[in-house]
Amino acid sequence: TRTTRTTRTTSTTSTTICPVATECGGCTTLDLSPADQRAQLKAQVERSTGLSIDEVVPSPASLGYRARLRLRPTATGALGLTRPRSHDVVTISHCPVAHPLINAVLAKLPPMPGFDGIELRTDGTRVVLCASSRPSHGPAKKTRKARRSSGPKRPSYDQLRTQLDALDLDALGLAGAAIDGARVQGDVLLSIPNDGDLSIRVSPNSFFQVNLAINTAIVQRVQRWVRAIKPARVLDLYAGIGNLSLGLAAQGIPLTLVESAPSAGADTRWTLKNSPVLRGAAEVEVKTADAGRYAAGDSFFDVALLDPPRGGAPDLIPHLLVTRPRALVYLSCNPRALGRDLGALRGQPWSVAQTVLFEMFPNTGHAEVLTLILRDDLQADADAILGEFTGSQRASP
């Protein structure tokens, strides 16, 4: 999800850490020290957004942090990563940035021919294998006439499902296996740590952040800002599984969550119903809708959270400003899109109070940027809202 371009470098340092570093191309800054990586990323984000980064929050680990690893099988089923700007697969049995539990499974997996992709996911305790079939094979497309191909005949959806059903989960260290989001065997639901005692259910088709420790740091920062603003209601757009906002309900703040993915909405509703932390929580409304189509007046709120995909939230901020919210909190995986979207603040009585860069993806040029936007009549209260991070440099887009 999350990218800023960097200059690719290679050295004996990177190849010592990862033998395929020069072929994979995923960890473009592996040769740099952690401090130099963060300095380079900060400069790149500032250029892309036109904002000053007030703080950089480092990842607790630079290796072994990825809780999701997407793999592609070769024609023979060997698993690997695709080379940059190519469909060629670099086969691997270990990835230095993957979580140790994922690497333990990866080392034991048999060949997986015929699948479009294999994603290994962990919540830090268990690992689930989520496979995707070829586009013509999914359950809703089984009656579609197969496309002609000069290559070998592709396995049917049922054959791929049977292949997953034959896996020995215990021997591989897997909790469960799914195909195209549908359970095949075992337990395919993860419980992602959020903040405090709250964990959120994640089903095979639902998105969650790859760096669990940094995700928790982001959630804590968002919720601290929102609590200090004391809103009457929070609107969470592109809400996903409720990652940024569900903890606020436990603190008595009513919520409206808007998310288009049915699986994520179902996970949110399950967590609301079953989490002990959320028993007796404030009222929460979960809407299955396209957050990008939000129009002024669709919901009452005085603080809005935005966590859009890579394309950002073009033309959305003007709709949010119509009802004069007290604050917007924007989490971005694309600094260029963030800078573009914040252009809507020019000439308006809102300005950026703080911008924080979180090191979600060490050894890469990818960035996760959190921005607090306050209505100008609240700027006098900014230091109290920001907590211990007072006197921070503020910038308008």
XYZ file of C-alpha atoms in Angstrom:
397
model
C 0.000 0.000 0.000
C 2.423 2.499 0.823
C 5.077 3.913 -1.407
C 7.537 6.723 -1.942
C 10.229 6.320 -4.596
C 13.817 5.798 -3.494
C 17.083 5.148 -5.236
C 17.821 1.437 -5.224
C 21.231 0.480 -3.834
C 23.019 -2.838 -3.437
C 26.079 -3.890 -1.444
C 27.538 -6.811 0.414
C 25.632 -5.542 3.464
C 22.251 -6.039 1.828
C 23.133 -9.381 0.241
C 24.432 -10.639 3.589
C 21.080 -9.837 5.165
C 19.107 -11.099 2.163
C 20.700 -13.262 -0.575
C 18.109 -12.123 -3.146
C 18.205 -8.417 -2.265
C 19.590 -7.499 -5.692
C 16.888 -9.510 -7.478
C 13.769 -8.904 -5.366
C 14.047 -5.119 -5.229
C 11.564 -4.790 -2.368
C 13.922 -3.490 0.329
C 15.411 -0.551 -1.541
C 17.173 1.042 1.459
C 18.529 -2.094 3.121
C 22.087 -0.762 2.780
C 21.387 2.333 4.869
C 21.534 2.539 8.652
C 18.135 2.862 10.360
C 18.856 6.527 11.158
C 19.813 7.276 7.550
C 16.730 5.449 6.275
C 14.472 7.593 8.434
C 16.243 10.816 7.451
C 15.928 9.981 3.753
C 12.278 9.030 4.088
C 11.483 12.202 6.044
C 13.066 14.368 3.332
C 11.159 12.530 0.598
C 7.822 12.887 2.366
C 8.388 16.585 3.003
C 9.128 17.130 -0.682
C 6.050 15.162 -1.719
C 3.592 16.795 0.671
C 4.971 20.317 1.074
C 4.598 19.842 4.841
C 7.149 19.804 7.641
C 7.377 16.473 9.460
C 7.187 17.234 13.181
C 8.126 13.764 14.380
C 9.346 10.421 13.058
C 8.208 7.355 15.011
C 10.670 4.481 14.394
C 9.675 0.859 14.054
C 10.774 -1.229 17.067
C 12.229 -3.769 14.614
C 13.772 -3.279 11.172
C 13.663 -7.012 10.347
C 11.011 -9.630 11.088
C 8.214 -7.047 11.268
C 5.938 -7.954 8.326
C 2.740 -9.634 9.462
C 1.616 -10.239 5.853
C 3.677 -11.681 3.002
C 2.247 -11.966 -0.509
C 3.897 -14.694 -2.628
C 3.553 -15.744 -6.255
C 3.983 -19.360 -7.391
C 6.027 -20.328 -10.426
C 4.646 -22.768 -13.008
C 5.975 -25.614 -10.849
C 4.519 -24.110 -7.669
C 7.715 -22.782 -6.081
C 6.885 -19.651 -4.081
C 8.614 -16.306 -4.327
C 8.431 -12.568 -4.916
C 8.186 -10.802 -8.266
C 11.092 -8.794 -9.613
C 10.490 -5.043 -10.033
C 8.562 -4.166 -13.209
C 8.369 -7.841 -14.103
C 6.237 -10.950 -13.713
C 9.354 -13.062 -13.080
C 9.356 -14.774 -9.690
C 12.394 -14.832 -7.389
C 11.886 -17.992 -5.358
C 12.527 -17.795 -1.607
C 12.243 -19.974 1.476
C 12.888 -17.102 3.904
C 12.324 -13.326 3.907
C 14.304 -11.236 6.432
C 11.524 -8.661 6.894
C 8.775 -11.265 7.366
C 7.546 -12.171 10.837
C 9.393 -15.212 12.279
C 6.144 -17.200 12.402
C 5.617 -16.584 8.686
C 9.183 -17.655 7.885
C 8.713 -20.840 9.889
C 5.715 -21.739 7.708
C 7.371 -20.602 4.469
C 10.298 -22.956 5.051
C 7.907 -25.944 5.207
C 5.322 -25.129 2.535
C 5.128 -27.591 -0.365
C 4.899 -26.311 -3.961
C 1.597 -24.541 -4.623
C 1.059 -24.742 -8.415
C -1.942 -23.185 -10.102
C -2.717 -20.414 -7.631
C -2.649 -16.741 -8.558
C -1.118 -15.868 -5.194
C -0.475 -17.095 -1.678
C -0.562 -14.700 1.269
C 0.704 -15.729 4.688
C -0.803 -13.669 7.524
C -0.138 -13.584 11.249
C -1.534 -11.759 14.249
C 1.685 -12.479 16.144
C 0.359 -15.763 17.520
C -1.046 -17.786 14.623
C -0.481 -17.986 10.849
C -3.201 -18.298 8.215
C -2.681 -19.132 4.523
C -4.945 -17.131 2.187
C -4.806 -18.313 -1.417
C -6.268 -16.629 -4.471
C -7.324 -18.513 -7.573
C -7.062 -17.388 -11.170
C -9.700 -14.757 -12.026
C -11.770 -17.294 -14.002
C -11.920 -19.750 -11.103
C -13.596 -17.929 -8.198
C -16.798 -19.340 -6.678
C -18.943 -16.701 -8.382
C -17.308 -17.403 -11.753
C -17.265 -21.199 -11.945
C -19.798 -21.191 -14.743
C -17.831 -18.745 -16.868
C -16.295 -20.328 -19.965
C -12.539 -20.762 -19.419
C -10.345 -18.562 -21.522
C -8.278 -20.277 -24.175
C -4.578 -20.439 -23.478
C -1.577 -21.816 -25.296
C -0.032 -22.793 -21.960
C -0.781 -25.781 -19.742
C -4.371 -26.204 -18.609
C -5.021 -24.386 -15.366
C -6.368 -26.310 -12.385
C -10.045 -25.798 -11.700
C -11.237 -23.951 -8.633
C -12.282 -27.268 -7.069
C -8.848 -28.739 -7.743
C -7.174 -25.769 -6.059
C -9.506 -26.097 -3.093
C -8.682 -29.813 -2.832
C -4.985 -28.931 -2.890
C -5.475 -26.670 0.133
C -7.604 -29.249 1.900
C -4.741 -31.751 1.620
C -2.311 -29.523 3.565
C -1.251 -30.821 6.974
C -1.868 -27.666 8.995
C -0.236 -28.880 12.180
C 2.925 -30.021 10.420
C 3.210 -26.700 8.559
C 2.464 -24.526 11.582
C -0.733 -23.131 10.059
C -3.940 -22.331 11.917
C -6.059 -22.468 8.778
C -6.266 -22.123 5.001
C -8.683 -20.194 2.783
C -9.205 -19.626 -0.932
C -10.672 -16.392 -2.310
C -11.763 -15.516 1.226
C -13.620 -18.811 1.800
C -12.484 -21.138 4.581
C -11.140 -24.519 3.419
C -9.872 -25.959 6.694
C -8.844 -24.865 10.166
C -9.449 -21.461 11.735
C -8.854 -18.649 9.232
C -9.808 -15.741 11.518
C -7.063 -13.666 13.113
C -7.248 -11.423 16.168
C -5.180 -8.298 15.545
C -3.947 -6.372 18.623
C -5.218 -2.807 18.608
C -4.678 -0.864 21.836
C -4.828 -1.969 25.434
C -7.013 -5.056 25.776
C -8.843 -4.507 22.482
C -8.246 -6.941 19.631
C -10.063 -6.833 16.296
C -11.188 -9.797 14.218
C -9.745 -10.059 10.700
C -11.127 -12.444 8.097
C -9.140 -13.611 5.031
C -10.380 -10.865 2.692
C -9.939 -7.978 5.145
C -6.990 -5.584 5.143
C -4.755 -4.957 8.138
C -1.436 -3.146 8.504
C 1.763 -5.160 8.049
C 3.632 -3.716 11.053
C 1.572 -4.546 14.139
C 3.696 -2.524 16.584
C 3.608 0.620 14.454
C -0.111 0.170 13.852
C -0.677 0.217 17.612
C 1.411 3.393 17.883
C -0.730 5.055 15.206
C -3.974 4.004 16.901
C -2.762 5.374 20.230
C -1.821 8.715 18.672
C -5.130 9.078 16.823
C -7.172 8.230 19.877
C -5.192 10.560 22.137
C -5.798 13.458 19.745
C -9.499 12.668 19.426
C -10.044 12.304 23.184
C -8.418 15.706 23.757
C -10.764 17.332 21.204
C -13.805 15.822 23.014
C -16.053 15.336 19.979
C -19.768 14.645 20.135
C -19.369 12.078 17.338
C -16.573 10.750 15.133
C -16.939 9.851 11.451
C -14.468 7.159 10.344
C -14.180 7.041 6.543
C -12.425 4.107 4.844
C -12.867 2.520 8.264
C -11.770 -1.000 7.306
C -12.036 -3.313 10.311
C -12.460 -0.337 12.677
C -8.743 -0.169 13.389
C -8.500 3.575 14.090
C -11.782 4.206 15.841
C -13.282 1.223 17.676
C -11.288 1.934 20.827
C -12.951 5.355 21.024
C -16.351 3.696 21.482
C -15.046 2.010 24.615
C -14.212 5.504 25.881
C -17.776 6.724 25.375
C -17.418 8.458 21.995
C -20.182 7.645 19.454
C -18.989 6.580 16.009
C -20.118 6.273 12.416
C -17.902 3.955 10.358
C -18.071 3.868 6.551
C -16.369 1.047 4.620
C -17.100 -0.501 1.226
C -15.575 -3.976 1.787
C -18.266 -6.333 3.130
C -15.712 -8.565 4.864
C -14.260 -5.626 6.822
C -17.725 -4.458 7.832
C -18.592 -7.957 9.008
C -15.380 -8.083 11.062
C -16.223 -4.722 12.647
C -19.713 -5.854 13.605
C -18.372 -9.125 15.033
C -15.797 -7.268 17.155
C -18.461 -4.852 18.416
C -20.699 -7.735 19.442
C -18.090 -10.045 20.957
C -15.249 -7.959 22.408
C -15.463 -7.663 26.225
C -13.779 -4.252 25.929
C -16.684 -2.920 23.868
C -19.534 -4.146 26.061
C -21.513 -1.117 27.135
C -19.611 1.063 24.657
C -20.994 4.181 23.023
C -23.379 3.825 20.068
C -21.645 2.735 16.856
C -23.141 2.800 13.352
C -21.428 0.722 10.654
C -22.294 1.595 7.045
C -21.296 -0.489 4.022
C -20.728 2.242 1.434
C -18.038 3.920 -0.660
C -16.395 6.474 1.629
C -15.095 8.316 -1.423
C -18.686 9.200 -2.326
C -19.431 10.821 1.020
C -21.406 14.053 0.533
C -21.907 16.931 2.929
C -24.741 16.167 5.326
C -24.632 12.380 4.967
C -23.675 12.008 8.640
C -23.405 14.165 11.739
C -19.849 14.433 13.132
C -17.430 16.988 14.512
C -14.208 14.975 13.986
C -13.525 12.891 10.868
C -10.898 10.173 10.429
C -9.661 9.308 6.928
C -7.514 6.292 6.017
C -7.916 6.045 2.221
C -6.144 3.641 -0.168
C -3.169 4.714 -2.301
C -5.239 6.928 -4.564
C -6.058 9.147 -1.593
C -9.383 10.912 -1.127
C -9.679 13.331 -4.072
C -12.452 15.924 -3.715
C -13.575 14.483 -0.365
C -12.211 17.108 2.034
C -14.385 19.973 0.664
C -17.498 17.879 1.477
C -16.213 17.317 5.017
C -15.514 21.005 5.601
C -19.039 22.165 4.702
C -20.383 21.325 8.159
C -17.417 22.993 9.926
C -15.932 20.011 11.825
C -13.540 20.729 14.655
C -10.815 18.495 13.227
C -9.798 16.007 10.549
C -7.274 13.233 11.127
C -5.800 11.920 7.865
C -3.686 8.738 7.715
C -1.991 8.470 4.329
C -0.017 5.747 2.604
C 0.771 8.034 -0.357
C 2.468 11.375 0.457
C 1.801 12.810 -2.999
C -1.919 12.101 -2.695
C -1.899 13.589 0.812
C -0.304 16.810 -0.431
C -2.846 17.018 -3.245
C -5.818 16.407 -0.968
C -4.693 18.967 1.626
C -4.700 21.596 -1.114
C -8.425 21.878 -0.329
C -7.495 23.699 2.912
C -6.059 26.725 1.119
C -8.060 29.809 1.990
C -10.180 27.839 4.482
C -10.238 28.311 8.280
C -8.442 25.017 8.932
C -4.714 24.302 9.076
C -2.296 21.487 9.839
C -1.416 21.260 13.529
C 0.960 18.283 13.371
C 2.323 15.787 10.848
C 3.920 12.546 12.048
C 5.815 10.022 9.923
C 5.534 6.425 11.144
C 8.161 3.925 10.014
C 5.667 1.275 8.968
C 7.965 -0.335 6.377
C 11.663 -0.309 7.384
C 14.210 -0.882 4.585
C 11.811 0.477 1.961
C 10.792 3.815 0.512
C 7.205 3.389 1.721
C 5.673 5.836 4.154
C 2.726 6.113 6.532
C 1.924 9.729 7.417
C -0.542 10.926 10.053
C -1.788 14.520 9.902
C -3.945 16.434 12.398
C -5.965 19.282 10.866
C -7.621 21.709 13.276
C -10.189 24.414 12.724
C -8.447 27.744 13.227
C -10.463 28.689 16.312
C -9.025 25.580 18.007
C -5.387 26.344 17.197
C -4.998 28.016 20.593
C -5.772 24.631 22.137
C -3.360 22.758 19.887
C -0.679 22.217 22.539
C -3.191 20.627 24.884
C -4.516 18.411 22.077
C -1.026 17.339 21.064
C -0.208 16.396 24.641
C 3.457 16.160 25.473
C 4.407 17.059 21.904
C 4.117 20.797 22.445
C 5.725 23.616 20.585
C 5.797 21.536 17.428
C 6.450 23.158 14.099
C 3.190 23.786 12.263
C 2.729 24.164 8.581
C -0.078 25.017 6.227
C -0.278 23.252 2.890
